[in-house]
Short mmCIF file of C-alpha atoms in Angstrom, two decimals:
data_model
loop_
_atom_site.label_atom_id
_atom_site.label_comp_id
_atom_site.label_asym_id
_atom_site.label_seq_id
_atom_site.Cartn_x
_atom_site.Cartn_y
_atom_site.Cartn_z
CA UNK V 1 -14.05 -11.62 19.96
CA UNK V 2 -17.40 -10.44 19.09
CA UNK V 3 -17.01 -6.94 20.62
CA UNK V 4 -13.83 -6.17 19.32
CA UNK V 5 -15.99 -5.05 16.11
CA UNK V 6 -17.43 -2.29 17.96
CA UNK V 7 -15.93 1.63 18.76
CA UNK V 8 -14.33 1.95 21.43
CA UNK V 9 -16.39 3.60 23.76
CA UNK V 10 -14.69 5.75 27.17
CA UNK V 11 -11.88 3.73 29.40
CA UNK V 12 -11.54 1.53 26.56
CA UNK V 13 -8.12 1.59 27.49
CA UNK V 14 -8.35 1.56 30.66
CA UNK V 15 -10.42 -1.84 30.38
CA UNK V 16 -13.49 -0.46 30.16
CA UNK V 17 -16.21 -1.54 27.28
CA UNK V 18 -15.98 -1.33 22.99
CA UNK V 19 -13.60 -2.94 20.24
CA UNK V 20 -11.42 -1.97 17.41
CA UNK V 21 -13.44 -0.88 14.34
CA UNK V 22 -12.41 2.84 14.19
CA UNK V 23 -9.03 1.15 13.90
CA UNK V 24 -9.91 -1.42 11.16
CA UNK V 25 -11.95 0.99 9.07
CA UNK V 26 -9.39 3.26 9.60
CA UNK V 27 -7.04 1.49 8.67
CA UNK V 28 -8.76 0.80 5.34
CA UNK V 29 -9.46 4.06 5.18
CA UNK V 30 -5.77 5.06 4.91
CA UNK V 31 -4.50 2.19 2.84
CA UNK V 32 -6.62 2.69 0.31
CA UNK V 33 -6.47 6.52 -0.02
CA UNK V 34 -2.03 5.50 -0.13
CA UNK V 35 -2.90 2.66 -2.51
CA UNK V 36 -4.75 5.03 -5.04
CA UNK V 37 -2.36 7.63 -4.59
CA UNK V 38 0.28 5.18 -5.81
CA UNK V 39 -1.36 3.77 -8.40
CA UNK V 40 -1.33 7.23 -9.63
CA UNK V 41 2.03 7.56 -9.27
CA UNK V 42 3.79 4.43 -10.10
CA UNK V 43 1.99 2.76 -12.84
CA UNK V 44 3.13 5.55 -14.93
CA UNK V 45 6.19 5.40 -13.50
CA UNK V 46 6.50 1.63 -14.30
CA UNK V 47 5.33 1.90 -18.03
CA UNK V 48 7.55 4.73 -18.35
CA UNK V 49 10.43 2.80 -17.05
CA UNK V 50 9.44 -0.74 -19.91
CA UNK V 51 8.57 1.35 -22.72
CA UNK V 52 9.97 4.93 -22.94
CA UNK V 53 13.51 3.83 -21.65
CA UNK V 54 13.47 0.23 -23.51
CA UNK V 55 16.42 1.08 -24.97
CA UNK V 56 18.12 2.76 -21.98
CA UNK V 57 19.59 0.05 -20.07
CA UNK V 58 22.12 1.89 -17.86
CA UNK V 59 19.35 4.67 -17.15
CA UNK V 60 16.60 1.56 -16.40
CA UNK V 61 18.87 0.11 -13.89
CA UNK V 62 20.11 3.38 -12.37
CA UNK V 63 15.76 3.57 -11.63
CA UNK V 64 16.00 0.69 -10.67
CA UNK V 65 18.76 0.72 -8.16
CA UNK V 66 17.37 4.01 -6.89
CA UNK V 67 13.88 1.78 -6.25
CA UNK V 68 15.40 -0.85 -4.45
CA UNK V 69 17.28 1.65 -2.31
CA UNK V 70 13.77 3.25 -1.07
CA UNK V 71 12.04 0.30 -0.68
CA UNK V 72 14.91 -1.00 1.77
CA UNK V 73 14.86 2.24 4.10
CA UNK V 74 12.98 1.86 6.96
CA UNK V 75 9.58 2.77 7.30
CA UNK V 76 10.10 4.93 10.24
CA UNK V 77 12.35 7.04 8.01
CA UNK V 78 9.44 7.80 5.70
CA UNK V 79 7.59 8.22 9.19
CA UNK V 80 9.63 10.92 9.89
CA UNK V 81 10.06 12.37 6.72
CA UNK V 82 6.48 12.64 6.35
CA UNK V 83 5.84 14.35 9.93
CA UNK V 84 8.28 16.88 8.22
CA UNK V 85 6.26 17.28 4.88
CA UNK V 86 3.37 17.98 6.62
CA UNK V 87 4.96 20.77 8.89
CA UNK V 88 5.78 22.02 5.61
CA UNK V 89 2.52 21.66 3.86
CA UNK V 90 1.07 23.15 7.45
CA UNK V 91 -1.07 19.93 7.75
CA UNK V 92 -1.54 18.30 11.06
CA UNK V 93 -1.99 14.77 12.27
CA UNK V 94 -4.58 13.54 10.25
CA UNK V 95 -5.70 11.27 7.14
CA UNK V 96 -4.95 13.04 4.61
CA UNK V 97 -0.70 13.19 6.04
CA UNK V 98 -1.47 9.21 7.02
CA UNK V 99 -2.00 8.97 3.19
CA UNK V 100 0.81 10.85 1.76
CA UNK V 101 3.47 9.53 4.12
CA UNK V 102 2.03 5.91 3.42
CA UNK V 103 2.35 6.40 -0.42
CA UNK V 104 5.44 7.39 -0.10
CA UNK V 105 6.51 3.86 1.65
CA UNK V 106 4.48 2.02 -1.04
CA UNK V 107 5.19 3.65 -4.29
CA UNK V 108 8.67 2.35 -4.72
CA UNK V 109 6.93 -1.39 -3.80
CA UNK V 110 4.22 -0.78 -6.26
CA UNK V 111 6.93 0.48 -8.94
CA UNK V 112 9.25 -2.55 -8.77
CA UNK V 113 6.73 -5.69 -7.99
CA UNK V 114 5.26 -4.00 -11.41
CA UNK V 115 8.39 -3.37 -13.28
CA UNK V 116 9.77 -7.08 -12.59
CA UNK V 117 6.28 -7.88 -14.49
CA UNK V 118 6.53 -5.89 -17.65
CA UNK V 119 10.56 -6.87 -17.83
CA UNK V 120 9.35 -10.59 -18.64
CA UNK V 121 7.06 -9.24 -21.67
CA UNK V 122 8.89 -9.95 -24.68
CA UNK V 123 10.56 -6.73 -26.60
CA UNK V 124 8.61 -8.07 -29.77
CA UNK V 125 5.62 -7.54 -28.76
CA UNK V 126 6.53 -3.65 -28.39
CA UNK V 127 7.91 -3.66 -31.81
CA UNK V 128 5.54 -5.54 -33.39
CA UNK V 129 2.90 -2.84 -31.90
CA UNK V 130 4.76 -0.02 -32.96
CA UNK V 131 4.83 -1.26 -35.97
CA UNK V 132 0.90 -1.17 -37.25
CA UNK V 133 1.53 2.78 -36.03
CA UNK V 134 0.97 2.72 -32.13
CA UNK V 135 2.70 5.60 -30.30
CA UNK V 136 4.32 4.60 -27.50
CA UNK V 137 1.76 5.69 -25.16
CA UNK V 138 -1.08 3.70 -26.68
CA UNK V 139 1.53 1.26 -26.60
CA UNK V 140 1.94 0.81 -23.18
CA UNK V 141 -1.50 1.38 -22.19
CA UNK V 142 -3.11 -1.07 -24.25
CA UNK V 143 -0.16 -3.63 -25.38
CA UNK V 144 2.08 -3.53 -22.01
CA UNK V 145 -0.57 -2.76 -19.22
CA UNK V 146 -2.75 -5.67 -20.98
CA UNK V 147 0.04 -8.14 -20.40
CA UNK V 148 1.10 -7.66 -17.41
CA UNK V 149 -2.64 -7.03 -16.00
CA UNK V 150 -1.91 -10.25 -13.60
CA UNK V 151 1.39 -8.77 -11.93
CA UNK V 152 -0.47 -5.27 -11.58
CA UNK V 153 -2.73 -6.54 -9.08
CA UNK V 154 -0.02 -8.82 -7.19
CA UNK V 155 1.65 -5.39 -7.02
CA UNK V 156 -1.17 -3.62 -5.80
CA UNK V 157 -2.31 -6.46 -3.28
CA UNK V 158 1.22 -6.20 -1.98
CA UNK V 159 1.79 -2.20 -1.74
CA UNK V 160 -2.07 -2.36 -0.01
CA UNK V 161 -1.13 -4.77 2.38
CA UNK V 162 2.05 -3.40 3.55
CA UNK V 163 0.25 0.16 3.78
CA UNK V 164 -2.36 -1.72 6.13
CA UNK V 165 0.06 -3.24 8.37
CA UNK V 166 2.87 -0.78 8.82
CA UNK V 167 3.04 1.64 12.57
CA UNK V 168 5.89 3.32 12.34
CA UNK V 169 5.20 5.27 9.35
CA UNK V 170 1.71 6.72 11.15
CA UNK V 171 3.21 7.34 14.11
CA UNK V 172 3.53 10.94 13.84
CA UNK V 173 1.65 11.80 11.23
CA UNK V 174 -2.11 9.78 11.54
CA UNK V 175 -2.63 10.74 15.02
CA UNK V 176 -5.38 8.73 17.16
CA UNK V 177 -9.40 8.85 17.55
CA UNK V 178 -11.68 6.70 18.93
CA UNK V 179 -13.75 7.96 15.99
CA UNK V 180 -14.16 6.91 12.04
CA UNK V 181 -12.93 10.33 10.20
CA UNK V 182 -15.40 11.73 8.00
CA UNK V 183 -13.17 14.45 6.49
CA UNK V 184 -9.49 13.86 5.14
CA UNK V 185 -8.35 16.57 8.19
CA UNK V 186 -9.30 14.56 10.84
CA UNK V 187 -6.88 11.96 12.82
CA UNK V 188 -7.76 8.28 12.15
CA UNK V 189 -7.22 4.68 14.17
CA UNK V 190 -4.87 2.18 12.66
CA UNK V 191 -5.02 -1.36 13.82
CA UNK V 192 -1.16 -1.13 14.00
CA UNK V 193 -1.56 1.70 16.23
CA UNK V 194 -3.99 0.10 18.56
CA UNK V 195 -2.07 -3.12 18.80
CA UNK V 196 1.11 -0.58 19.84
CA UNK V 197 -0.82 1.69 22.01
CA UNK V 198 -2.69 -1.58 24.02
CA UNK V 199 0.46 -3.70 24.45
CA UNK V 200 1.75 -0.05 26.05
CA UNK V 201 -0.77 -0.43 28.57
CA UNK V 202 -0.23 -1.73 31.98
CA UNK V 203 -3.45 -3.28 32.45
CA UNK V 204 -3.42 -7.05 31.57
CA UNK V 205 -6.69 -6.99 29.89
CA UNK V 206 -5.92 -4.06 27.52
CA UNK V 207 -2.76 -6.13 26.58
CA UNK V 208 -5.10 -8.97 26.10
CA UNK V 209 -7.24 -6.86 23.76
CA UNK V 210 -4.14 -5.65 21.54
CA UNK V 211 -3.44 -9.69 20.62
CA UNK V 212 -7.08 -10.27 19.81
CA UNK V 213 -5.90 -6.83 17.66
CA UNK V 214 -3.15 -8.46 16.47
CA UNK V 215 -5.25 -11.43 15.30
CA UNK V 216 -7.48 -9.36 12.86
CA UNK V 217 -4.70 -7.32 11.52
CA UNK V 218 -2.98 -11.20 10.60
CA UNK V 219 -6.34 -12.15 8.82
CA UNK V 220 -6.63 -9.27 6.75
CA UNK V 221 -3.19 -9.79 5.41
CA UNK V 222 -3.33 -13.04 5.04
CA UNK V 223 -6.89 -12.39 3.20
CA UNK V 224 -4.71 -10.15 1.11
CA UNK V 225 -2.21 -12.66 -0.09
CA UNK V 226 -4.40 -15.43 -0.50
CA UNK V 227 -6.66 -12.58 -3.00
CA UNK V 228 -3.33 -11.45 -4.79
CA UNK V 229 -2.47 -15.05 -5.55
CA UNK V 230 -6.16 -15.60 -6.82
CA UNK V 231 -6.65 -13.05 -9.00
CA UNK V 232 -3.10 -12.75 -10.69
CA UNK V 233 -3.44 -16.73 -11.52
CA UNK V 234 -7.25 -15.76 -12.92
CA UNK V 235 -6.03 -12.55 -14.52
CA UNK V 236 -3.33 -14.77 -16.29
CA UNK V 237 -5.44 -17.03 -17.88
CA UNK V 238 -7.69 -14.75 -19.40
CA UNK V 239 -4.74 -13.19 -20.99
CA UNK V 240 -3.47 -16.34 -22.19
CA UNK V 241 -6.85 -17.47 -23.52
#
């Protein structure tokens, strides 16, 4: 498997020479642009949600029901959704509409694996800060984000590897290179892609290649789990020490 980590170089998929790195860096490339952008979005959203509605239980699990509903619909649906957003942003297949499209799959992940977190910190503890003068801002930023440091990063570990492995979402809206991009305008490989594009082929040997594919995409996220386990068990001790 040594020259899968290579570009792909011309007839790749036609059986000719070169590998699969434009997909994996690609596909790093994308899932971490959709993994900042929702970090952006939904930790806010999730402090918001354990602090400045603590005392809103109907509206928290309205959120909360609305969450679940988004995280169930298909990714294809956000696939499609986002080939429509960027028509209307006049964007074309590229990174940047790869990003937004996967943020908008893995927000609503992000916002609940986070929010079933902070809803095991004890009440207490938000009371007890509010009462040497915090505002509810500081708060959550350095009382409730503190606490539930551990869960953050299962939460991101688990938005970033669903962003890495999902297709259908990129479909429309990533497009396809045989090249790294260099500029957020320019289409970008996905492992997910290649593995669906090879397996398309009618040539044994590029069907050969997209399970070798397949392989690598399985160790990254399996990389990924093992990491989010890790670090939320290490993040937890520190906080209890």
């Amino acid at each position: 498997m040594g020259n899968r980590f290579q570009f792909a170089e011309g007839g790749y998929y036609f059986g000719g020479e070169g590998g699969i790195l434009n997909a994996i860096v690609g596909s790093f490339y994308l899932s971490v642009g959709a993994t900042v952008l929702a970090v952006i979005i939904g930790v806010p959203a999730a402090l918001f949600i354990n602090v400045q509605l603590i005392r809103l239980k109907r509206t928290q699990n309205t959120i909360r029901y609305l969450l679940d509903a988004l995280w169930g619909i298909p990714s294809i649906v956000y696939g499609a959704f986002g080939f429509a957003l960027m028509l209307l942003l006049g964007l074309h297949a590229s990174l940047l509409a790869g990003i937004i499209t996967v943020a908008l799959l893995i927000t609503p992940i992000l916002v609940r694996a986070f929010d079933e977190v902070l809803k095991t910190i004890p009440v207490e503890l938000q009371e007890a800060s509010f009462s040497l003068g915090s505002t509810k801002t500081e708060t959550a930023l350095r009382v409730i984000f503190k606490q539930g440091l551990a869960g953050f990063i299962t939460a991101l570990l688990l938005a970033f590897g669903r962003g890495i492995g999902d297709a259908a979402s990129v479909l429309f809206t990533a497009g396809y290179t045989d090249n790294i991009p260099v500029t957020l305008d320019e289409p970008v490989a996905t492992l997910p892609l290649s593995i669906f594009f090879q397996l398309s082929s009618p040539i044994e040997e590029v069907r050969e290649r997209a399970y070798a594919a397949a392989v690598v995409l399985t160790f990254f996220i399996l990389l990924i789990s093992v990491s989010a386990r890790f670090l939320s068990k290490r993040y937890a001790k520190n906080i209890i020490k």
